[in-house]
Amino acid sequence: MIQLRELHKSYLVQGNNIPALMGINLSIKKGEIYGIIGHSGAGKSTLIRCMNLLERPTTGEVMIDGVDLTKLDDRKLQEQRRHIGMIFQHFNLLSSATVGENIAFPLKLAKRPKAEIKKKVDELLKLVGLEDHRDKYPAQLSGGQKQRVGIARALANDPKVLLCDEATSALDPQTTNSILALLLDINRKLGLTIVLITHEMQVIRQICDRVGVIDGGLIVEAGDVVEVFLKPKHPTTQEFVEQVADSHELREAVAYEKASGNRTIARVTFLGEQTYKPILFQTMQETGTVFSILQGTISRMKDTPYGQLVVELEGSAEQNSQTIEKLRQRGLEVEVI
């Protein structure tokens, strides 16, 4: 659906070329929610704006549904952009227009008939839950309501792709959750391909299928969210995972327990239906191993339940090794810390 090939973007600053993106290669499947996560200045906003050529790449290809946008003239590019919706961090609504008028704006630009515009606006107001706010102005809306208007406006031309540029970073946590739930609902109802950039791992974990981690203008790690989240390889990815893993408290607990004697501390990961089965307890009973839980969580990544427990095994070295091997044989991921 979306393919970026050897994408480079540089800016001329005081006579010097400053690279923002360096050889980005990405493939995003039709109908998936793809997250791009990175720190401020990593290049993520530049990357997403290159996808609809709001920023024109210095070199490289931007293929959307088999069409290379970089090869199009202005008129054809404008036509292709109608198939690419975009929502922004700060909403970018017309302050002097009502909610209904904001949603209708791209349809008027496309010179659609009035009856068609009214019908489409009605449909979109219902989709985003703003039927009672049609005649209000942006100043009368909350941040979450403004973003819902932005989403409805981005969907007006029935796009194939929706680009989300930090769409939730100006919102409080509760409102963020409602907007993410709306995007997930839209993805499922419309089969829309969504590309979402953020600096929050919780956002990625909640609705994305796959993720790319960007650092210094490079994609440093990419893959299924479950795989990347549970087995982060690059230091930048590990930093983001720590946002939702209480790792500081864990490091203190591990340091304390290690200082107390020769004990084995392991992180046990459950995935899917394993999460709700007493595999750990049954294994410890079989091997006669005494254990204590230092840290634990059960959560979901989009539709996939998972759990992680950090446990201290208090048996002999041989007994602990046997226990770990049995856990692995039963399909659990076990990492000795």
PDB file of N, CA, C and O in Angstrom, residues 255-327:
ATOM      1  N   ALA A 255      18.815  -4.979  41.835  1.00  0.00           N
ATOM      2  CA  ALA A 255      20.086  -4.661  42.494  1.00  0.00           C
ATOM      3  C   ALA A 255      20.057  -5.069  43.959  1.00  0.00           C
ATOM      4  O   ALA A 255      21.023  -5.631  44.493  1.00  0.00           O
ATOM      5  N   TYR A 256      18.932  -4.824  44.607  1.00  0.00           N
ATOM      6  CA  TYR A 256      18.803  -5.176  46.029  1.00  0.00           C
ATOM      7  C   TYR A 256      18.871  -6.682  46.230  1.00  0.00           C
ATOM      8  O   TYR A 256      19.586  -7.186  47.104  1.00  0.00           O
ATOM      9  N   GLU A 257      18.128  -7.423  45.411  1.00  0.00           N
ATOM     10  CA  GLU A 257      18.074  -8.873  45.568  1.00  0.00           C
ATOM     11  C   GLU A 257      19.414  -9.518  45.239  1.00  0.00           C
ATOM     12  O   GLU A 257      19.829 -10.470  45.896  1.00  0.00           O
ATOM     13  N   LYS A 258      20.099  -9.005  44.221  1.00  0.00           N
ATOM     14  CA  LYS A 258      21.408  -9.565  43.864  1.00  0.00           C
ATOM     15  C   LYS A 258      22.412  -9.343  44.985  1.00  0.00           C
ATOM     16  O   LYS A 258      23.273 -10.189  45.250  1.00  0.00           O
ATOM     17  N   ALA A 259      22.297  -8.191  45.629  1.00  0.00           N
ATOM     18  CA  ALA A 259      23.213  -7.891  46.735  1.00  0.00           C
ATOM     19  C   ALA A 259      22.932  -8.778  47.946  1.00  0.00           C
ATOM     20  O   ALA A 259      23.790  -8.941  48.813  1.00  0.00           O
ATOM     21  N   SER A 260      21.736  -9.369  47.982  1.00  0.00           N
ATOM     22  CA  SER A 260      21.346 -10.181  49.137  1.00  0.00           C
ATOM     23  C   SER A 260      21.877 -11.609  49.074  1.00  0.00           C
ATOM     24  O   SER A 260      21.782 -12.345  50.044  1.00  0.00           O
ATOM     25  N   GLY A 261      22.389 -12.032  47.921  1.00  0.00           N
ATOM     26  CA  GLY A 261      22.899 -13.395  47.822  1.00  0.00           C
ATOM     27  C   GLY A 261      22.861 -13.916  46.400  1.00  0.00           C
ATOM     28  O   GLY A 261      22.472 -13.219  45.482  1.00  0.00           O
ATOM     29  N   ASN A 262      23.214 -15.182  46.232  1.00  0.00           N
ATOM     30  CA  ASN A 262      23.305 -15.798  44.910  1.00  0.00           C
ATOM     31  C   ASN A 262      21.943 -16.357  44.509  1.00  0.00           C
ATOM     32  O   ASN A 262      21.625 -17.522  44.749  1.00  0.00           O
ATOM     33  N   ARG A 263      21.093 -15.486  43.907  1.00  0.00           N
ATOM     34  CA  ARG A 263      19.751 -15.895  43.514  1.00  0.00           C
ATOM     35  C   ARG A 263      19.560 -15.647  42.023  1.00  0.00           C
ATOM     36  O   ARG A 263      20.234 -14.801  41.439  1.00  0.00           O
ATOM     37  N   THR A 264      18.597 -16.370  41.453  1.00  0.00           N
ATOM     38  CA  THR A 264      18.301 -16.213  40.032  1.00  0.00           C
ATOM     39  C   THR A 264      17.065 -15.323  39.870  1.00  0.00           C
ATOM     40  O   THR A 264      16.020 -15.592  40.474  1.00  0.00           O
ATOM     41  N   ILE A 265      17.212 -14.268  39.072  1.00  0.00           N
ATOM     42  CA  ILE A 265      16.084 -13.376  38.792  1.00  0.00           C
ATOM     43  C   ILE A 265      15.793 -13.458  37.296  1.00  0.00           C
ATOM     44  O   ILE A 265      16.704 -13.324  36.475  1.00  0.00           O
ATOM     45  N   ALA A 266      14.541 -13.699  36.951  1.00  0.00           N
ATOM     46  CA  ALA A 266      14.177 -13.900  35.548  1.00  0.00           C
ATOM     47  C   ALA A 266      12.909 -13.126  35.196  1.00  0.00           C
ATOM     48  O   ALA A 266      12.024 -12.950  36.035  1.00  0.00           O
ATOM     49  N   ARG A 267      12.839 -12.683  33.931  1.00  0.00           N
ATOM     50  CA  ARG A 267      11.634 -12.055  33.394  1.00  0.00           C
ATOM     51  C   ARG A 267      10.895 -13.094  32.550  1.00  0.00           C
ATOM     52  O   ARG A 267      11.448 -13.634  31.592  1.00  0.00           O
ATOM     53  N   VAL A 268       9.678 -13.392  32.928  1.00  0.00           N
ATOM     54  CA  VAL A 268       8.871 -14.400  32.244  1.00  0.00           C
ATOM     55  C   VAL A 268       7.765 -13.682  31.468  1.00  0.00           C
ATOM     56  O   VAL A 268       7.006 -12.898  32.040  1.00  0.00           O
ATOM     57  N   THR A 269       7.680 -13.972  30.176  1.00  0.00           N
ATOM     58  CA  THR A 269       6.701 -13.304  29.321  1.00  0.00           C
ATOM     59  C   THR A 269       5.661 -14.305  28.825  1.00  0.00           C
ATOM     60  O   THR A 269       5.997 -15.359  28.301  1.00  0.00           O
ATOM     61  N   PHE A 270       4.388 -13.938  29.019  1.00  0.00           N
ATOM     62  CA  PHE A 270       3.248 -14.734  28.560  1.00  0.00           C
ATOM     63  C   PHE A 270       2.618 -14.001  27.382  1.00  0.00           C
ATOM     64  O   PHE A 270       2.491 -12.773  27.402  1.00  0.00           O
ATOM     65  N   LEU A 271       2.185 -14.742  26.378  1.00  0.00           N
ATOM     66  CA  LEU A 271       1.604 -14.102  25.199  1.00  0.00           C
ATOM     67  C   LEU A 271       0.341 -14.842  24.787  1.00  0.00           C
ATOM     68  O   LEU A 271       0.289 -16.069  24.795  1.00  0.00           O
ATOM     69  N   GLY A 272      -0.679 -14.074  24.409  1.00  0.00           N
ATOM     70  CA  GLY A 272      -1.931 -14.676  23.961  1.00  0.00           C
ATOM     71  C   GLY A 272      -2.638 -15.393  25.099  1.00  0.00           C
ATOM     72  O   GLY A 272      -2.658 -14.918  26.244  1.00  0.00           O
ATOM     73  N   GLU A 273      -3.219 -16.562  24.814  1.00  0.00           N
ATOM     74  CA  GLU A 273      -3.997 -17.281  25.816  1.00  0.00           C
ATOM     75  C   GLU A 273      -3.147 -17.783  26.973  1.00  0.00           C
ATOM     76  O   GLU A 273      -3.664 -18.088  28.055  1.00  0.00           O
ATOM     77  N   GLN A 274      -1.821 -17.885  26.772  1.00  0.00           N
ATOM     78  CA  GLN A 274      -0.917 -18.261  27.877  1.00  0.00           C
ATOM     79  C   GLN A 274      -1.092 -17.327  29.074  1.00  0.00           C
ATOM     80  O   GLN A 274      -0.899 -17.717  30.227  1.00  0.00           O
ATOM     81  N   THR A 275      -1.445 -16.069  28.771  1.00  0.00           N
ATOM     82  CA  THR A 275      -1.510 -15.026  29.797  1.00  0.00           C
ATOM     83  C   THR A 275      -2.452 -15.410  30.929  1.00  0.00           C
ATOM     84  O   THR A 275      -2.229 -15.040  32.087  1.00  0.00           O
ATOM     85  N   TYR A 276      -3.504 -16.159  30.610  1.00  0.00           N
ATOM     86  CA  TYR A 276      -4.537 -16.448  31.599  1.00  0.00           C
ATOM     87  C   TYR A 276      -4.441 -17.862  32.170  1.00  0.00           C
ATOM     88  O   TYR A 276      -5.355 -18.314  32.857  1.00  0.00           O
ATOM     89  N   LYS A 277      -3.346 -18.565  31.888  1.00  0.00           N
ATOM     90  CA  LYS A 277      -3.182 -19.926  32.386  1.00  0.00           C
ATOM     91  C   LYS A 277      -2.130 -19.970  33.503  1.00  0.00           C
ATOM     92  O   LYS A 277      -1.149 -19.224  33.467  1.00  0.00           O
ATOM     93  N   PRO A 278      -2.293 -20.870  34.485  1.00  0.00           N
ATOM     94  CA  PRO A 278      -1.376 -20.923  35.631  1.00  0.00           C
ATOM     95  C   PRO A 278      -0.093 -21.693  35.333  1.00  0.00           C
ATOM     96  O   PRO A 278       0.323 -22.564  36.111  1.00  0.00           O
ATOM     97  N   ILE A 279       0.540 -21.395  34.200  1.00  0.00           N
ATOM     98  CA  ILE A 279       1.720 -22.165  33.781  1.00  0.00           C
ATOM     99  C   ILE A 279       2.865 -21.995  34.774  1.00  0.00           C
ATOM    100  O   ILE A 279       3.549 -22.961  35.140  1.00  0.00           O
ATOM    101  N   LEU A 280       3.086 -20.772  35.226  1.00  0.00           N
ATOM    102  CA  LEU A 280       4.193 -20.499  36.154  1.00  0.00           C
ATOM    103  C   LEU A 280       3.987 -21.270  37.454  1.00  0.00           C
ATOM    104  O   LEU A 280       4.894 -21.970  37.925  1.00  0.00           O
ATOM    105  N   PHE A 281       2.817 -21.178  38.024  1.00  0.00           N
ATOM    106  CA  PHE A 281       2.531 -21.854  39.299  1.00  0.00           C
ATOM    107  C   PHE A 281       2.682 -23.368  39.168  1.00  0.00           C
ATOM    108  O   PHE A 281       3.307 -24.017  40.015  1.00  0.00           O
ATOM    109  N   GLN A 282       2.118 -23.930  38.093  1.00  0.00           N
ATOM    110  CA  GLN A 282       2.191 -25.380  37.905  1.00  0.00           C
ATOM    111  C   GLN A 282       3.636 -25.854  37.757  1.00  0.00           C
ATOM    112  O   GLN A 282       4.026 -26.886  38.314  1.00  0.00           O
ATOM    113  N   THR A 283       4.442 -25.087  37.021  1.00  0.00           N
ATOM    114  CA  THR A 283       5.845 -25.461  36.812  1.00  0.00           C
ATOM    115  C   THR A 283       6.622 -25.409  38.117  1.00  0.00           C
ATOM    116  O   THR A 283       7.438 -26.294  38.419  1.00  0.00           O
ATOM    117  N   MET A 284       6.380 -24.365  38.901  1.00  0.00           N
ATOM    118  CA  MET A 284       7.079 -24.245  40.192  1.00  0.00           C
ATOM    119  C   MET A 284       6.697 -25.386  41.131  1.00  0.00           C
ATOM    120  O   MET A 284       7.533 -25.904  41.873  1.00  0.00           O
ATOM    121  N   GLN A 285       5.433 -25.795  41.070  1.00  0.00           N
ATOM    122  CA  GLN A 285       4.998 -26.928  41.894  1.00  0.00           C
ATOM    123  C   GLN A 285       5.713 -28.213  41.486  1.00  0.00           C
ATOM    124  O   GLN A 285       6.166 -28.989  42.333  1.00  0.00           O
ATOM    125  N   GLU A 286       5.807 -28.431  40.169  1.00  0.00           N
ATOM    126  CA  GLU A 286       6.440 -29.654  39.663  1.00  0.00           C
ATOM    127  C   GLU A 286       7.906 -29.738  40.062  1.00  0.00           C
ATOM    128  O   GLU A 286       8.412 -30.813  40.379  1.00  0.00           O
ATOM    129  N   THR A 287       8.596 -28.617  39.996  1.00  0.00           N
ATOM    130  CA  THR A 287      10.037 -28.629  40.280  1.00  0.00           C
ATOM    131  C   THR A 287      10.345 -28.354  41.748  1.00  0.00           C
ATOM    132  O   THR A 287      11.507 -28.444  42.167  1.00  0.00           O
ATOM    133  N   GLY A 288       9.313 -28.024  42.518  1.00  0.00           N
ATOM    134  CA  GLY A 288       9.524 -27.732  43.940  1.00  0.00           C
ATOM    135  C   GLY A 288      10.308 -26.467  44.181  1.00  0.00           C
ATOM    136  O   GLY A 288      10.995 -26.334  45.208  1.00  0.00           O
ATOM    137  N   THR A 289      10.228 -25.525  43.277  1.00  0.00           N
ATOM    138  CA  THR A 289      10.996 -24.281  43.380  1.00  0.00           C
ATOM    139  C   THR A 289      10.194 -23.221  44.132  1.00  0.00           C
ATOM    140  O   THR A 289       9.029 -22.967  43.815  1.00  0.00           O
ATOM    141  N   VAL A 290      10.828 -22.619  45.111  1.00  0.00           N
ATOM    142  CA  VAL A 290      10.229 -21.483  45.828  1.00  0.00           C
ATOM    143  C   VAL A 290      10.530 -20.220  45.028  1.00  0.00           C
ATOM    144  O   VAL A 290      11.650 -20.026  44.544  1.00  0.00           O
ATOM    145  N   PHE A 291       9.538 -19.355  44.857  1.00  0.00           N
ATOM    146  CA  PHE A 291       9.766 -18.131  44.084  1.00  0.00           C
ATOM    147  C   PHE A 291       8.977 -16.977  44.685  1.00  0.00           C
ATOM    148  O   PHE A 291       8.002 -17.170  45.418  1.00  0.00           O
ATOM    149  N   SER A 292       9.413 -15.787  44.365  1.00  0.00           N
ATOM    150  CA  SER A 292       8.668 -14.581  44.734  1.00  0.00           C
ATOM    151  C   SER A 292       8.590 -13.671  43.515  1.00  0.00           C
ATOM    152  O   SER A 292       9.475 -13.687  42.658  1.00  0.00           O
ATOM    153  N   ILE A 293       7.511 -12.907  43.437  1.00  0.00           N
ATOM    154  CA  ILE A 293       7.291 -11.998  42.307  1.00  0.00           C
ATOM    155  C   ILE A 293       7.760 -10.605  42.694  1.00  0.00           C
ATOM    156  O   ILE A 293       7.294 -10.022  43.679  1.00  0.00           O
ATOM    157  N   LEU A 294       8.723 -10.072  41.924  1.00  0.00           N
ATOM    158  CA  LEU A 294       9.246  -8.732  42.183  1.00  0.00           C
ATOM    159  C   LEU A 294       8.448  -7.656  41.448  1.00  0.00           C
ATOM    160  O   LEU A 294       8.338  -6.524  41.904  1.00  0.00           O
ATOM    161  N   GLN A 295       7.910  -8.044  40.287  1.00  0.00           N
ATOM    162  CA  GLN A 295       7.154  -7.090  39.480  1.00  0.00           C
ATOM    163  C   GLN A 295       6.276  -7.863  38.506  1.00  0.00           C
ATOM    164  O   GLN A 295       6.663  -8.943  38.045  1.00  0.00           O
ATOM    165  N   GLY A 296       5.102  -7.324  38.189  1.00  0.00           N
ATOM    166  CA  GLY A 296       4.251  -8.024  37.237  1.00  0.00           C
ATOM    167  C   GLY A 296       3.226  -7.116  36.603  1.00  0.00           C
ATOM    168  O   GLY A 296       2.823  -6.104  37.169  1.00  0.00           O
ATOM    169  N   THR A 297       2.811  -7.487  35.399  1.00  0.00           N
ATOM    170  CA  THR A 297       1.766  -6.743  34.709  1.00  0.00           C
ATOM    171  C   THR A 297       1.050  -7.669  33.738  1.00  0.00           C
ATOM    172  O   THR A 297       1.640  -8.595  33.188  1.00  0.00           O
ATOM    173  N   ILE A 298      -0.241  -7.410  33.567  1.00  0.00           N
ATOM    174  CA  ILE A 298      -1.021  -8.054  32.511  1.00  0.00           C
ATOM    175  C   ILE A 298      -1.705  -6.937  31.740  1.00  0.00           C
ATOM    176  O   ILE A 298      -2.330  -6.059  32.332  1.00  0.00           O
ATOM    177  N   SER A 299      -1.554  -6.941  30.428  1.00  0.00           N
ATOM    178  CA  SER A 299      -2.123  -5.871  29.627  1.00  0.00           C
ATOM    179  C   SER A 299      -2.441  -6.419  28.236  1.00  0.00           C
ATOM    180  O   SER A 299      -2.473  -7.634  28.032  1.00  0.00           O
ATOM    181  N   ARG A 300      -2.680  -5.507  27.297  1.00  0.00           N
ATOM    182  CA  ARG A 300      -2.959  -5.892  25.911  1.00  0.00           C
ATOM    183  C   ARG A 300      -2.167  -5.008  24.976  1.00  0.00           C
ATOM    184  O   ARG A 300      -1.943  -3.832  25.268  1.00  0.00           O
ATOM    185  N   MET A 301      -1.758  -5.575  23.861  1.00  0.00           N
ATOM    186  CA  MET A 301      -1.243  -4.798  22.745  1.00  0.00           C
ATOM    187  C   MET A 301      -2.229  -4.965  21.613  1.00  0.00           C
ATOM    188  O   MET A 301      -2.294  -6.029  20.998  1.00  0.00           O
ATOM    189  N   LYS A 302      -3.042  -3.928  21.398  1.00  0.00           N
ATOM    190  CA  LYS A 302      -4.172  -3.986  20.479  1.00  0.00           C
ATOM    191  C   LYS A 302      -5.043  -5.182  20.867  1.00  0.00           C
ATOM    192  O   LYS A 302      -5.692  -5.151  21.902  1.00  0.00           O
ATOM    193  N   ASP A 303      -5.071  -6.260  20.086  1.00  0.00           N
ATOM    194  CA  ASP A 303      -5.947  -7.399  20.385  1.00  0.00           C
ATOM    195  C   ASP A 303      -5.225  -8.543  21.093  1.00  0.00           C
ATOM    196  O   ASP A 303      -5.829  -9.575  21.367  1.00  0.00           O
ATOM    197  N   THR A 304      -3.938  -8.369  21.366  1.00  0.00           N
ATOM    198  CA  THR A 304      -3.135  -9.466  21.916  1.00  0.00           C
ATOM    199  C   THR A 304      -2.897  -9.279  23.414  1.00  0.00           C
ATOM    200  O   THR A 304      -2.232  -8.326  23.822  1.00  0.00           O
ATOM    201  N   PRO A 305      -3.440 -10.185  24.267  1.00  0.00           N
ATOM    202  CA  PRO A 305      -3.121 -10.100  25.692  1.00  0.00           C
ATOM    203  C   PRO A 305      -1.689 -10.571  25.951  1.00  0.00           C
ATOM    204  O   PRO A 305      -1.177 -11.435  25.241  1.00  0.00           O
ATOM    205  N   TYR A 306      -1.060  -9.967  26.935  1.00  0.00           N
ATOM    206  CA  TYR A 306       0.280 -10.414  27.312  1.00  0.00           C
ATOM    207  C   TYR A 306       0.491 -10.133  28.792  1.00  0.00           C
ATOM    208  O   TYR A 306      -0.194  -9.311  29.412  1.00  0.00           O
ATOM    209  N   GLY A 307       1.442 -10.840  29.354  1.00  0.00           N
ATOM    210  CA  GLY A 307       1.817 -10.612  30.745  1.00  0.00           C
ATOM    211  C   GLY A 307       3.318 -10.724  30.896  1.00  0.00           C
ATOM    212  O   GLY A 307       3.979 -11.448  30.145  1.00  0.00           O
ATOM    213  N   GLN A 308       3.854  -9.991  31.841  1.00  0.00           N
ATOM    214  CA  GLN A 308       5.278 -10.101  32.177  1.00  0.00           C
ATOM    215  C   GLN A 308       5.419 -10.132  33.689  1.00  0.00           C
ATOM    216  O   GLN A 308       4.876  -9.275  34.392  1.00  0.00           O
ATOM    217  N   LEU A 309       6.138 -11.131  34.158  1.00  0.00           N
ATOM    218  CA  LEU A 309       6.441 -11.233  35.578  1.00  0.00           C
ATOM    219  C   LEU A 309       7.954 -11.285  35.757  1.00  0.00           C
ATOM    220  O   LEU A 309       8.644 -11.989  35.017  1.00  0.00           O
ATOM    221  N   VAL A 310       8.454 -10.532  36.713  1.00  0.00           N
ATOM    222  CA  VAL A 310       9.856 -10.654  37.096  1.00  0.00           C
ATOM    223  C   VAL A 310       9.863 -11.425  38.411  1.00  0.00           C
ATOM    224  O   VAL A 310       9.260 -10.995  39.411  1.00  0.00           O
ATOM    225  N   VAL A 311      10.480 -12.601  38.383  1.00  0.00           N
ATOM    226  CA  VAL A 311      10.432 -13.491  39.538  1.00  0.00           C
ATOM    227  C   VAL A 311      11.838 -13.779  40.048  1.00  0.00           C
ATOM    228  O   VAL A 311      12.816 -13.791  39.285  1.00  0.00           O
ATOM    229  N   GLU A 312      11.898 -14.042  41.338  1.00  0.00           N
ATOM    230  CA  GLU A 312      13.150 -14.454  41.972  1.00  0.00           C
ATOM    231  C   GLU A 312      13.012 -15.930  42.345  1.00  0.00           C
ATOM    232  O   GLU A 312      12.096 -16.321  43.063  1.00  0.00           O
ATOM    233  N   LEU A 313      13.895 -16.763  41.797  1.00  0.00           N
ATOM    234  CA  LEU A 313      13.893 -18.198  42.089  1.00  0.00           C
ATOM    235  C   LEU A 313      14.878 -18.472  43.222  1.00  0.00           C
ATOM    236  O   LEU A 313      16.051 -18.073  43.144  1.00  0.00           O
ATOM    237  N   GLU A 314      14.427 -19.166  44.254  1.00  0.00           N
ATOM    238  CA  GLU A 314      15.252 -19.322  45.456  1.00  0.00           C
ATOM    239  C   GLU A 314      15.783 -20.743  45.627  1.00  0.00           C
ATOM    240  O   GLU A 314      16.238 -21.116  46.708  1.00  0.00           O
ATOM    241  N   GLY A 315      15.722 -21.539  44.544  1.00  0.00           N
ATOM    242  CA  GLY A 315      16.254 -22.890  44.632  1.00  0.00           C
ATOM    243  C   GLY A 315      17.753 -22.921  44.352  1.00  0.00           C
ATOM    244  O   GLY A 315      18.407 -21.887  44.208  1.00  0.00           O
ATOM    245  N   SER A 316      18.293 -24.129  44.225  1.00  0.00           N
ATOM    246  CA  SER A 316      19.694 -24.283  43.856  1.00  0.00           C
ATOM    247  C   SER A 316      19.883 -23.880  42.400  1.00  0.00           C
ATOM    248  O   SER A 316      18.909 -23.773  41.645  1.00  0.00           O
ATOM    249  N   ALA A 317      21.121 -23.670  41.988  1.00  0.00           N
ATOM    250  CA  ALA A 317      21.388 -23.278  40.598  1.00  0.00           C
ATOM    251  C   ALA A 317      20.846 -24.328  39.635  1.00  0.00           C
ATOM    252  O   ALA A 317      20.243 -24.000  38.600  1.00  0.00           O
ATOM    253  N   GLU A 318      21.022 -25.616  39.981  1.00  0.00           N
ATOM    254  CA  GLU A 318      20.546 -26.699  39.113  1.00  0.00           C
ATOM    255  C   GLU A 318      19.016 -26.712  39.053  1.00  0.00           C
ATOM    256  O   GLU A 318      18.418 -26.859  37.986  1.00  0.00           O
ATOM    257  N   GLN A 319      18.386 -26.530  40.202  1.00  0.00           N
ATOM    258  CA  GLN A 319      16.924 -26.527  40.272  1.00  0.00           C
ATOM    259  C   GLN A 319      16.343 -25.347  39.492  1.00  0.00           C
ATOM    260  O   GLN A 319      15.364 -25.492  38.750  1.00  0.00           O
ATOM    261  N   ASN A 320      16.972 -24.184  39.625  1.00  0.00           N
ATOM    262  CA  ASN A 320      16.500 -22.999  38.912  1.00  0.00           C
ATOM    263  C   ASN A 320      16.637 -23.171  37.402  1.00  0.00           C
ATOM    264  O   ASN A 320      15.754 -22.783  36.636  1.00  0.00           O
ATOM    265  N   SER A 321      17.752 -23.755  36.971  1.00  0.00           N
ATOM    266  CA  SER A 321      17.967 -23.994  35.539  1.00  0.00           C
ATOM    267  C   SER A 321      16.910 -24.948  34.987  1.00  0.00           C
ATOM    268  O   SER A 321      16.387 -24.757  33.887  1.00  0.00           O
ATOM    269  N   GLN A 322      16.590 -25.976  35.771  1.00  0.00           N
ATOM    270  CA  GLN A 322      15.566 -26.947  35.354  1.00  0.00           C
ATOM    271  C   GLN A 322      14.210 -26.254  35.224  1.00  0.00           C
ATOM    272  O   GLN A 322      13.458 -26.490  34.274  1.00  0.00           O
ATOM    273  N   THR A 323      13.897 -25.384  36.168  1.00  0.00           N
ATOM    274  CA  THR A 323      12.623 -24.666  36.148  1.00  0.00           C
ATOM    275  C   THR A 323      12.521 -23.768  34.919  1.00  0.00           C
ATOM    276  O   THR A 323      11.493 -23.738  34.224  1.00  0.00           O
ATOM    277  N   ILE A 324      13.585 -23.045  34.638  1.00  0.00           N
ATOM    278  CA  ILE A 324      13.595 -22.143  33.479  1.00  0.00           C
ATOM    279  C   ILE A 324      13.426 -22.920  32.180  1.00  0.00           C
ATOM    280  O   ILE A 324      12.682 -22.515  31.283  1.00  0.00           O
ATOM    281  N   GLU A 325      14.096 -24.067  32.090  1.00  0.00           N
ATOM    282  CA  GLU A 325      13.985 -24.888  30.888  1.00  0.00           C
ATOM    283  C   GLU A 325      12.562 -25.399  30.695  1.00  0.00           C
ATOM    284  O   GLU A 325      12.029 -25.416  29.580  1.00  0.00           O
ATOM    285  N   LYS A 326      11.907 -25.811  31.788  1.00  0.00           N
ATOM    286  CA  LYS A 326      10.519 -26.291  31.695  1.00  0.00           C
ATOM    287  C   LYS A 326       9.575 -25.177  31.250  1.00  0.00           C
ATOM    288  O   LYS A 326       8.649 -25.389  30.468  1.00  0.00           O
ATOM    289  N   LEU A 327       9.805 -23.961  31.755  1.00  0.00           N
ATOM    290  CA  LEU A 327       8.974 -22.821  31.347  1.00  0.00           C
ATOM    291  C   LEU A 327       9.128 -22.558  29.846  1.00  0.00           C
ATOM    292  O   LEU A 327       8.139 -22.287  29.150  1.00  0.00           O
TER     293      LEU A 327
END
